Short mmCIF file of C-alpha atoms and ligand atoms in Angstrom, two decimals:
data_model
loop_
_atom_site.label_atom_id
_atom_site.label_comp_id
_atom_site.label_asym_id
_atom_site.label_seq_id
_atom_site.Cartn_x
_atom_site.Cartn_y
_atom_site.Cartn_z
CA UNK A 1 -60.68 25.28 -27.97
CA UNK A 2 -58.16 22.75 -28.94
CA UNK A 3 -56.16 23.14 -32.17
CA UNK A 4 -56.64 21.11 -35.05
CA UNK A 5 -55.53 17.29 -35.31
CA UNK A 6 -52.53 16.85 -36.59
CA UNK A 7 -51.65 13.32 -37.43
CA UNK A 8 -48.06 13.43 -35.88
CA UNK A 9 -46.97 11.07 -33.28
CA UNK A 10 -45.72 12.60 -30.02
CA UNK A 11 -42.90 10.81 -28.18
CA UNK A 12 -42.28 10.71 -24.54
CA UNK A 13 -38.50 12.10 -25.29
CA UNK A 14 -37.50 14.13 -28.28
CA UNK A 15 -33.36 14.30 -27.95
CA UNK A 16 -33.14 15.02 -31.97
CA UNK A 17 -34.07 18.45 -30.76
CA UNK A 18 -31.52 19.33 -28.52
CA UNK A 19 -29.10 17.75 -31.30
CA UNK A 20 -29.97 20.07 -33.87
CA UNK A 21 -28.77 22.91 -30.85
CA UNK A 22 -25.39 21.44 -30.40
CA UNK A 23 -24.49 19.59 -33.43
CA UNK A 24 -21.67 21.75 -34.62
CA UNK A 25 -20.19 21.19 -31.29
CA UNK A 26 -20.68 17.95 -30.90
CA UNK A 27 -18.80 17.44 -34.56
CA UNK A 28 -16.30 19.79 -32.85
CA UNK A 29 -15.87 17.26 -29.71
CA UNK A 30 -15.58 14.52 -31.95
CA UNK A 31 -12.83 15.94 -34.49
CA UNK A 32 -11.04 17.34 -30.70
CA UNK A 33 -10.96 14.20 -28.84
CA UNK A 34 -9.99 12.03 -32.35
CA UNK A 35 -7.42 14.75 -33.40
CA UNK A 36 -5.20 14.78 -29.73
CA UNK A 37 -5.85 11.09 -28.97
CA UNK A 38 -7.76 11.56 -25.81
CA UNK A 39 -9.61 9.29 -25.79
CA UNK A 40 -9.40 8.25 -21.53
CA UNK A 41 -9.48 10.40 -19.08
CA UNK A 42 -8.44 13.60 -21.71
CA UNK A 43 -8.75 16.83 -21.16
CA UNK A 44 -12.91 16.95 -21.57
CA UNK A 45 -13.73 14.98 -18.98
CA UNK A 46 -10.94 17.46 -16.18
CA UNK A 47 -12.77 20.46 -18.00
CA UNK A 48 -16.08 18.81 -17.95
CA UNK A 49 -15.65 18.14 -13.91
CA UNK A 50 -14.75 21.28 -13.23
CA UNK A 51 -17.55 23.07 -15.05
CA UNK A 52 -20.42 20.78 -13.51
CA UNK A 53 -18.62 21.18 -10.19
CA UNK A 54 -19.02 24.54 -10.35
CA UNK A 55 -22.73 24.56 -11.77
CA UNK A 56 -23.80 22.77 -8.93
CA UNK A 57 -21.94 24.50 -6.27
CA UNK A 58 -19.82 21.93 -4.76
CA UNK A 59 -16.20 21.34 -4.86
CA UNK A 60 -15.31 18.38 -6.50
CA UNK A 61 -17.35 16.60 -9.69
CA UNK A 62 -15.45 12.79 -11.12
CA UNK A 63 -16.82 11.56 -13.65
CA UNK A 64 -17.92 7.62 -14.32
CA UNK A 65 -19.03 5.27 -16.41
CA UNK A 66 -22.82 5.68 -15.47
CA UNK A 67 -25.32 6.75 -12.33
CA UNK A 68 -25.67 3.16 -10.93
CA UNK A 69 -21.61 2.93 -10.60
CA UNK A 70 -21.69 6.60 -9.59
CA UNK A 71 -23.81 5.35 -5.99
CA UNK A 72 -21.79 2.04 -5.91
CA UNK A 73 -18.71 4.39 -6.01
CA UNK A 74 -20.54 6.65 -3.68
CA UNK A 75 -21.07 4.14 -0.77
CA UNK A 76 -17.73 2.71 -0.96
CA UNK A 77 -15.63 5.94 -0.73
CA UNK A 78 -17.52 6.41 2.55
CA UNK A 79 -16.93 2.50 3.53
CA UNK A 80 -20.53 0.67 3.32
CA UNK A 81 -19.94 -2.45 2.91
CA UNK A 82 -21.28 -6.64 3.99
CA UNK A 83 -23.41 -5.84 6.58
CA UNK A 84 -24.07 -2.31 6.27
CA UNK A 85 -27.75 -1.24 5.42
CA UNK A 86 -28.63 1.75 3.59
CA UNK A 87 -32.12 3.54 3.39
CA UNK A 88 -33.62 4.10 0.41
CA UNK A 89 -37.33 4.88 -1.29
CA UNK A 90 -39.20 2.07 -2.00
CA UNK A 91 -40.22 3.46 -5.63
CA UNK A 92 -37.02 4.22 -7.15
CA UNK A 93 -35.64 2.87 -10.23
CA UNK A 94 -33.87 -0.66 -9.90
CA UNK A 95 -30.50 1.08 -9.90
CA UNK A 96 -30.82 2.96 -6.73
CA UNK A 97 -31.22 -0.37 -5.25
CA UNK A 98 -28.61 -2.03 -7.72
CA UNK A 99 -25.88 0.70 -6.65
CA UNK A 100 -26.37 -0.71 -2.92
CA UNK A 101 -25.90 -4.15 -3.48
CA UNK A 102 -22.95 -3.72 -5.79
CA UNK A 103 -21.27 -2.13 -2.86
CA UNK A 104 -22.16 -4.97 -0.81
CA UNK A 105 -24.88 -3.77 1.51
CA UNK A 106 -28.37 -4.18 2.00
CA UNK A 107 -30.95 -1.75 0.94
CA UNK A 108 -33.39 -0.65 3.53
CA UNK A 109 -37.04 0.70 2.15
CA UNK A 110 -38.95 3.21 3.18
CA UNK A 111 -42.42 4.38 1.23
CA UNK A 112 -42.54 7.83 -0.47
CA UNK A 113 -45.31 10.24 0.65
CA UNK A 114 -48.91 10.08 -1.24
CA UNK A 115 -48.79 13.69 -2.47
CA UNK A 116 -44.75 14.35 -3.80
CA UNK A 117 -43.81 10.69 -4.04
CA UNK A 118 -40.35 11.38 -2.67
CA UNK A 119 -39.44 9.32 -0.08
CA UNK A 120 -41.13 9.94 3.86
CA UNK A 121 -38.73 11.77 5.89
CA UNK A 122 -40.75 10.67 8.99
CA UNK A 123 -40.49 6.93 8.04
CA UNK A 124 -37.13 6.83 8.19
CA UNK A 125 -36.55 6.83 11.60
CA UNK A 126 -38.74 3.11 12.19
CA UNK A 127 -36.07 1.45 9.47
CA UNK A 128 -33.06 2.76 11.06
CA UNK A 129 -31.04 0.01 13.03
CA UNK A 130 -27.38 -0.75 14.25
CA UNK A 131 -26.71 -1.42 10.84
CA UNK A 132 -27.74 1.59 9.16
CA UNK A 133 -24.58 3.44 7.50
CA UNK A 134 -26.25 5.92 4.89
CA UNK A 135 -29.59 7.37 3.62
CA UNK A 136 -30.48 7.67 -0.26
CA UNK A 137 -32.84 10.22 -1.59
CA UNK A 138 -33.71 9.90 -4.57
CA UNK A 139 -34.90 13.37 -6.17
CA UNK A 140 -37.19 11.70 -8.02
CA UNK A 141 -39.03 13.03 -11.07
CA UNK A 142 -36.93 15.98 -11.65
CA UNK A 143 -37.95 17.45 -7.66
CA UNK A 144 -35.43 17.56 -4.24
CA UNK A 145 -36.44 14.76 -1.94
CA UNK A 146 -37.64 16.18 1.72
CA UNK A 147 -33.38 17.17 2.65
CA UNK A 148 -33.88 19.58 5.44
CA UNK A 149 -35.51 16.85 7.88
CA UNK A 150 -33.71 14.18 5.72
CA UNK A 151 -30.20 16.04 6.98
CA UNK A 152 -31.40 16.47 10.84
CA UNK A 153 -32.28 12.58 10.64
CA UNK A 154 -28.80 11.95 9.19
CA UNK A 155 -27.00 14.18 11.96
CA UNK A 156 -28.71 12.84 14.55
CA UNK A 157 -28.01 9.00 13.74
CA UNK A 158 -24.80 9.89 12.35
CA UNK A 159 -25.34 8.71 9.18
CA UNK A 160 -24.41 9.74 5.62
CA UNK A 161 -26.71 11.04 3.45
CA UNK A 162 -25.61 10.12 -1.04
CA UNK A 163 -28.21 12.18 -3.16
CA UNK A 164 -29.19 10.06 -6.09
CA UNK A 165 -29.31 13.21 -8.15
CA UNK A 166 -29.77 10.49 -11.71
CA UNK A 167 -33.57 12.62 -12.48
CA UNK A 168 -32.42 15.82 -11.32
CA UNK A 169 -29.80 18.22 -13.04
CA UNK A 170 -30.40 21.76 -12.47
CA UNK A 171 -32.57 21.31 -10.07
CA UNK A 172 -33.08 22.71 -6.64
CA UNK A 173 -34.33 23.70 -3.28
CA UNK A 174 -34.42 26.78 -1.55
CA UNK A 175 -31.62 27.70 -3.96
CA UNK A 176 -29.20 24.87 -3.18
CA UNK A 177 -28.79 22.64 -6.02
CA UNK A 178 -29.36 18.77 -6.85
CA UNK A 179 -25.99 17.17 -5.75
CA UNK A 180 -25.10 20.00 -3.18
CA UNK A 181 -26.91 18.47 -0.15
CA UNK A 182 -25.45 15.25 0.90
CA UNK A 183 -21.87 13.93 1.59
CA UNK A 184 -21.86 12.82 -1.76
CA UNK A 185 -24.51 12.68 -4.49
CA UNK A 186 -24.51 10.13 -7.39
CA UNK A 187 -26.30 11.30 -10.92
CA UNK A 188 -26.49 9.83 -14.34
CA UNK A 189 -25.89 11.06 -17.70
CA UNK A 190 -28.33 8.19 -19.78
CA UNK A 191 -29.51 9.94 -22.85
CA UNK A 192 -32.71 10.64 -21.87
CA UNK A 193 -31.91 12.57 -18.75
CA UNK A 194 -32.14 16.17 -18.14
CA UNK A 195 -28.28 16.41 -18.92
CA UNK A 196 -27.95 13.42 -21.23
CA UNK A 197 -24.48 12.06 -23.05
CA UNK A 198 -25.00 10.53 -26.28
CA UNK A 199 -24.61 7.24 -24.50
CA UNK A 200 -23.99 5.99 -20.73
CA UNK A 201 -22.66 8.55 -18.51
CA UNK A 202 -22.62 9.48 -15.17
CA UNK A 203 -20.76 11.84 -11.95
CA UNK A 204 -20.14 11.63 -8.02
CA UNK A 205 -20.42 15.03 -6.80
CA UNK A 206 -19.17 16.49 -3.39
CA UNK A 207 -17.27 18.74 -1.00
CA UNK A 208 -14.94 16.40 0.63
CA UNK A 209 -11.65 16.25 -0.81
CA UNK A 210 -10.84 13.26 0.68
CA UNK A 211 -14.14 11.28 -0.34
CA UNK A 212 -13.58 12.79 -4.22
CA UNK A 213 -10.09 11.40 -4.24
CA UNK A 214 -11.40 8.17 -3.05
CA UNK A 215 -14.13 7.88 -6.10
CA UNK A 216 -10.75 9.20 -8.47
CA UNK A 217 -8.91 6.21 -7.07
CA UNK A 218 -12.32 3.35 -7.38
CA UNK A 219 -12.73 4.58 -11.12
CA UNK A 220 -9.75 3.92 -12.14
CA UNK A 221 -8.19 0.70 -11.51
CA UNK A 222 -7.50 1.69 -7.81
CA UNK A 223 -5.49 5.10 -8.32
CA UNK A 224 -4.91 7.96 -9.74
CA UNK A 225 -0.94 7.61 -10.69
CA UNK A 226 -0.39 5.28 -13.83
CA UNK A 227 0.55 2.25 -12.76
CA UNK A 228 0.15 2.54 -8.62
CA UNK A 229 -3.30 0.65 -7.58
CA UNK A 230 -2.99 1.02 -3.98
CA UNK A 231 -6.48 -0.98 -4.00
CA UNK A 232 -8.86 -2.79 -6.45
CA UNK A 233 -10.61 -1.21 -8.38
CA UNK A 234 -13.12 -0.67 -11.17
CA UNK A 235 -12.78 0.56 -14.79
CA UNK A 236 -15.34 3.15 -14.47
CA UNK A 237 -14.41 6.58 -16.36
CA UNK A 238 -16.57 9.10 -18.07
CA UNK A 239 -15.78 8.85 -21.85
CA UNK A 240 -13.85 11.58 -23.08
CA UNK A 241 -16.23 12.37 -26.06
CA UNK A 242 -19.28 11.67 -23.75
CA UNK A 243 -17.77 15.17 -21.74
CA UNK A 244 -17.06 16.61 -24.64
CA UNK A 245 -20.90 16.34 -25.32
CA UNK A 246 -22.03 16.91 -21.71
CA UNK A 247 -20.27 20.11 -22.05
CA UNK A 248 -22.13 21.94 -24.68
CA UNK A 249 -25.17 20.48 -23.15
CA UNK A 250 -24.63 21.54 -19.77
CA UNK A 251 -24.32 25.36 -21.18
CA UNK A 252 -27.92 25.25 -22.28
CA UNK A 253 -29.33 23.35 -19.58
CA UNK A 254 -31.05 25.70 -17.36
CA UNK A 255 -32.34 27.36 -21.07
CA UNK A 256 -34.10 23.50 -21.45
CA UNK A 257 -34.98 23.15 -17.97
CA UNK A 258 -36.83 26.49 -18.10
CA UNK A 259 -39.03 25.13 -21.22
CA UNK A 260 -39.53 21.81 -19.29
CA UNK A 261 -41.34 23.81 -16.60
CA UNK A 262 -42.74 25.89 -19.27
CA UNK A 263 -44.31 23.11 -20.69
CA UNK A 264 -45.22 20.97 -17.01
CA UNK A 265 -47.29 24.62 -16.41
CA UNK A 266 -48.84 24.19 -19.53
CA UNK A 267 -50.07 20.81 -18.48
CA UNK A 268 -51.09 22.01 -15.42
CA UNK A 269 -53.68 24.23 -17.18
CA UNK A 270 -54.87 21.78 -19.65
CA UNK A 271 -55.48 18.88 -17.66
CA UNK A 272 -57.26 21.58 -14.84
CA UNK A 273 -60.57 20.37 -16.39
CA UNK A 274 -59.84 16.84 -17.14
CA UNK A 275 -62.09 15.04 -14.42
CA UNK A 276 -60.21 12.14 -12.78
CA UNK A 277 -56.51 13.14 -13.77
CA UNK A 278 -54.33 14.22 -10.35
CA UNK A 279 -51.63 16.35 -11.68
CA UNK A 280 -48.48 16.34 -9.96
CA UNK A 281 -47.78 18.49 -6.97
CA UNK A 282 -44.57 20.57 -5.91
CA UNK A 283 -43.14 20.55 -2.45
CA UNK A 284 -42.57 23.95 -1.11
CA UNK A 285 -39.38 25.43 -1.86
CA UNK A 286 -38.51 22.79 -4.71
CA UNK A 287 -37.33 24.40 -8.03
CA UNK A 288 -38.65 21.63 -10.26
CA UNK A 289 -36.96 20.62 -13.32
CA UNK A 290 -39.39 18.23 -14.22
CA UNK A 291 -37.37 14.82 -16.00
CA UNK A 292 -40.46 13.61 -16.07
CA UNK A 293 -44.35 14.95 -15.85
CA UNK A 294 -46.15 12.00 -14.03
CA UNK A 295 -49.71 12.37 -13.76
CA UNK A 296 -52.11 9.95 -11.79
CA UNK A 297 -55.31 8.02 -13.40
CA UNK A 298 -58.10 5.53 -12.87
CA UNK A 299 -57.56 2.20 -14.96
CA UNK A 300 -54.28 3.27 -15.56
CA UNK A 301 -53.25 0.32 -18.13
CA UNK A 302 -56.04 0.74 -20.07
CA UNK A 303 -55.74 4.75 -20.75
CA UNK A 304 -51.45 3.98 -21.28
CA UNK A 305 -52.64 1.24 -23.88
CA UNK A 306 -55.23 3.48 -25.42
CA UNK A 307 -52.65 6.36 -25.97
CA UNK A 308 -49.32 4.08 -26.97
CA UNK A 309 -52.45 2.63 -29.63
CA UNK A 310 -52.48 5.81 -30.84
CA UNK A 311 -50.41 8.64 -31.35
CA UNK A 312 -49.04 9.52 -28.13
CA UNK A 313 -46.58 8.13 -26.14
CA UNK A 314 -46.37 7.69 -22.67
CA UNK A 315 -44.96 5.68 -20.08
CA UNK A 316 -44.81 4.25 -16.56
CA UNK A 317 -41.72 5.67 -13.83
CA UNK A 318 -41.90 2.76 -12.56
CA UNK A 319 -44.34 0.18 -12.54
CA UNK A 320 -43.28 -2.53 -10.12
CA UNK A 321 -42.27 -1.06 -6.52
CA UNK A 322 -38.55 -2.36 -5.73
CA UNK A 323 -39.61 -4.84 -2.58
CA UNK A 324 -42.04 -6.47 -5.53
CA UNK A 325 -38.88 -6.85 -8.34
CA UNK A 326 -37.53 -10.17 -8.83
CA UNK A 327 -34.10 -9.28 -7.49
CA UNK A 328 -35.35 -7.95 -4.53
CA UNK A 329 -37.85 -10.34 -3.18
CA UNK A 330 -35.39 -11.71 -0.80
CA UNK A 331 -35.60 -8.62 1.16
CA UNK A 332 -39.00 -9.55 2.82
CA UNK A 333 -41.16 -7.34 2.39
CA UNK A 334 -43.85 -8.84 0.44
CA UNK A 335 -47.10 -7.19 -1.23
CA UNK A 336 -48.89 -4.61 1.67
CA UNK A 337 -45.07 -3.98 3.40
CA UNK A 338 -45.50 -0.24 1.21
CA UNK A 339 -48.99 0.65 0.73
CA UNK A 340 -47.73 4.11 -1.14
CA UNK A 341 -45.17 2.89 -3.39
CA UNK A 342 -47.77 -0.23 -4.68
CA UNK A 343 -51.30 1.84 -5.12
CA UNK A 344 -49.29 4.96 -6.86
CA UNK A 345 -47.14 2.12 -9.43
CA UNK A 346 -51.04 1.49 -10.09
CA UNK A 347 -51.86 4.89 -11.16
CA UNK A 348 -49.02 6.95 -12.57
CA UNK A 349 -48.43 7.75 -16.22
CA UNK A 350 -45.54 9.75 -17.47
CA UNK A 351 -47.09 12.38 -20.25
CA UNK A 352 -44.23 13.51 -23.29
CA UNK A 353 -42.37 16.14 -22.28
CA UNK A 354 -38.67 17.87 -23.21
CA UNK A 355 -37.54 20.66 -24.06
CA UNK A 356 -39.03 22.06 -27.83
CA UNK A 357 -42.25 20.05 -26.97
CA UNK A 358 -44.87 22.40 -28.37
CA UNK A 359 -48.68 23.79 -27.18
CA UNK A 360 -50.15 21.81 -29.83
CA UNK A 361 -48.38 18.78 -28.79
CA UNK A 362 -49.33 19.15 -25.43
CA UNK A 363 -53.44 20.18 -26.43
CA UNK A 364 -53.12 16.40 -28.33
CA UNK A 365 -52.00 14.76 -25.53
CA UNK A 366 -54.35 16.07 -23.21
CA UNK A 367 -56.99 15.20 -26.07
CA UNK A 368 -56.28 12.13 -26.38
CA UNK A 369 -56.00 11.55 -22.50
CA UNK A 370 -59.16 13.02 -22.01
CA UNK A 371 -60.68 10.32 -24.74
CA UNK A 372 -58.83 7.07 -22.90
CA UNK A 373 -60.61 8.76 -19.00
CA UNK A 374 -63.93 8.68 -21.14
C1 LIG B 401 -33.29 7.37 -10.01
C2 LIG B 401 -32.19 6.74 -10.82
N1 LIG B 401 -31.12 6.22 -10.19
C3 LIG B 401 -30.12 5.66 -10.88
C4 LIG B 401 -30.13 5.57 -12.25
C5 LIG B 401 -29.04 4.83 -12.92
O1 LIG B 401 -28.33 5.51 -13.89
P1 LIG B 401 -27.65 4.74 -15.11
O2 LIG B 401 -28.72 4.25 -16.02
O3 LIG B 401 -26.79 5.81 -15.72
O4 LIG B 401 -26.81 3.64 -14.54
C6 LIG B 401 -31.22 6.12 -12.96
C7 LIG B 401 -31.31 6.16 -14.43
O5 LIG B 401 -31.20 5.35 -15.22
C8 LIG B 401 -32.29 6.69 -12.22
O6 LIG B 401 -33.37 7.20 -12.84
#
């Protein structure tokens, strides 16, 4: 039996929620970074660093101005550059791709798997040529691309392997976080995100001293001593309050990633009888932290139109393949090139879902999904 209507409208993100957990801190952070003037580089973003480092188990976290400058920042510490190609899934979002051509290189697709829609550890090998530098997985959805076979590929081609960790936070597989697996990983702190600033936001995670130093030196105007640019560089540093705000966020995150999944297995069990709806599947040994609950449907538009007519919304992760985007065209590879990527942008649909989503929220959307499949 589902509960009674209710004539509220369900969004696909609710951040007022987690607000209402952290808004004494957040006034906290605010009256901190105003009161000592730290507004750069303060003492936030070091403790910030050091606490995310830590959560995800790897050595060294530096924070930047957002995820697509975090994999620019990525690929140049480990020298891509003109010529260089690096390998990434054919249905990302634009800023995987972005990140690569901001460093210079070319991105090399490769189509994600029918079943996980992370990218296809065995199609990698076909797209790597002399050119080949690095490999990006994109953990896409809130779930660890394939990184076992994905790190054997990389060894054996000698390439490096930058996790775009932007959907992914808390996350991880066979117990080794999001961010812990390549040389590097990138991730992003927009809003919406599992571990969202209140604004753009984002981190370069990894072991290597050396490579950490390098991403210190790239965000900030080539180095890390005022006044000493040993190179050129970017202006591209975490905002002090923005780590201020990351931080009381990041001590409740595995509480709100454990209602996400809460909530994605409550989906599973409503939409077990809904003919027509593929729910989404979990690769073995994933923990899933699930950014986003993306379900696949018949006449796709139609059903998204029917519920963003009425009170649900929902949305598309992302609806045009990257080979098919305007800005990436010139790559080649027209309509057919990924036959995965281009049928699923046909047929996924991103249901609501945060943390503090409730039952009755999710029995209406499945309703009302259930009434757009009729
Ligand atoms: C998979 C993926 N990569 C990269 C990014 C880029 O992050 P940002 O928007 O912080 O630049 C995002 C999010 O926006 C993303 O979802």
């Amino acid at each position: 039996m589902m509960s009674s209507a209710s004539t509220c409208h369900i969004p696909l993100v609710d951040l007022s929620l987690q607000h209402a957990e952290i808004a004494a801190e957040v006034a906290e952070g605010i009256e901190r970074v105003i009161s000592t003037g730290a507004f750069v580089l303060g003492p936030d973003v070091t403790e910030f660093e050091r606490e995310f480092a830590e959560y995800c188990g790897v050595a060294h976290c530096v924070g930047v101005a957002n995820g697509t400058d975090a994999i620019e920042l990525a690929l140049r510490a480990i020298g891509v550059g003109p010529s260089d190609e690096v390998i990434i899934p054919a249905n990302t979002f634009a800023a995987t791709a972005g990140g690569v051509v901001r460093a210079g290189a070319t991105p090399a697709l490769v189509d994600c798997d029918p079943r996980y829609l992370l990218i296809d550890a065995q199609q990698i090998e076909a797209r790597i040529t002399s050119k080949t530098k690095a490999i990006i997985p994109v953990h896409m959805y809130g779930q660890l691309a394939p990184m076992p076979e994905l790190l054997e590929i990389a060894q054996r081609y000698g390439l490096r392997v930058v996790e775009d960790g932007a959907q992914s936070q808390g996350a991880d597989r066979d117990g080794r976080r999001s961010g812990a697996w390549g040389d590097l990983a990138a991730t992003s702190f927009y809003p919406g995100k599992n571990l969202g600033a209140y604004g753009d936001g984002g981190a370069v995670l990894t072991d290597d001293s050396r490579l950490a130093g390098a991403v210190q030196r790239l965000r900030n105007h080539g180095g890390t001593a005022k006044y000493q640019h040993d190179q050129v560089g970017f202006n591209s540093r975490l905002d002090t309050m923005q780590a201020a705000f990351l931080r009381a966020k990041l001590r409740r995150l595995d509480k709100w990633n454990d209602l996400r999944r809460e909530a994605a297995e409550r989906y599973d069990d409503l939409l077990a009888g809904i003919p027509g709806v593929t729910r989404p599947a979990v690769s073995a040994g994933n923990l899933h932290v699930w950014h986003l609950y993306v379900v696949r449907v018949p006449r796709r538009d139609e059903v998204l139109a029917r519920l963003n007519d009425g009170d649900v919304s929902a949305g598309i992760h992302y609806p045009v393949p990257i080979h098919l985007l305007g800005a990436y065209v010139h790559l080649g590879s027209g309509p057919g090139t990924f036959p995965n990527a281009e049928r699923l942008a046909g047929e996924i649909l991103s249901l609501p879902i945060y943390p503090g989503i409730t039952p009755v929220q999710q029995e209406r959307v499945v309703e009302h999904l259930a009434e757009a499949l009729r």
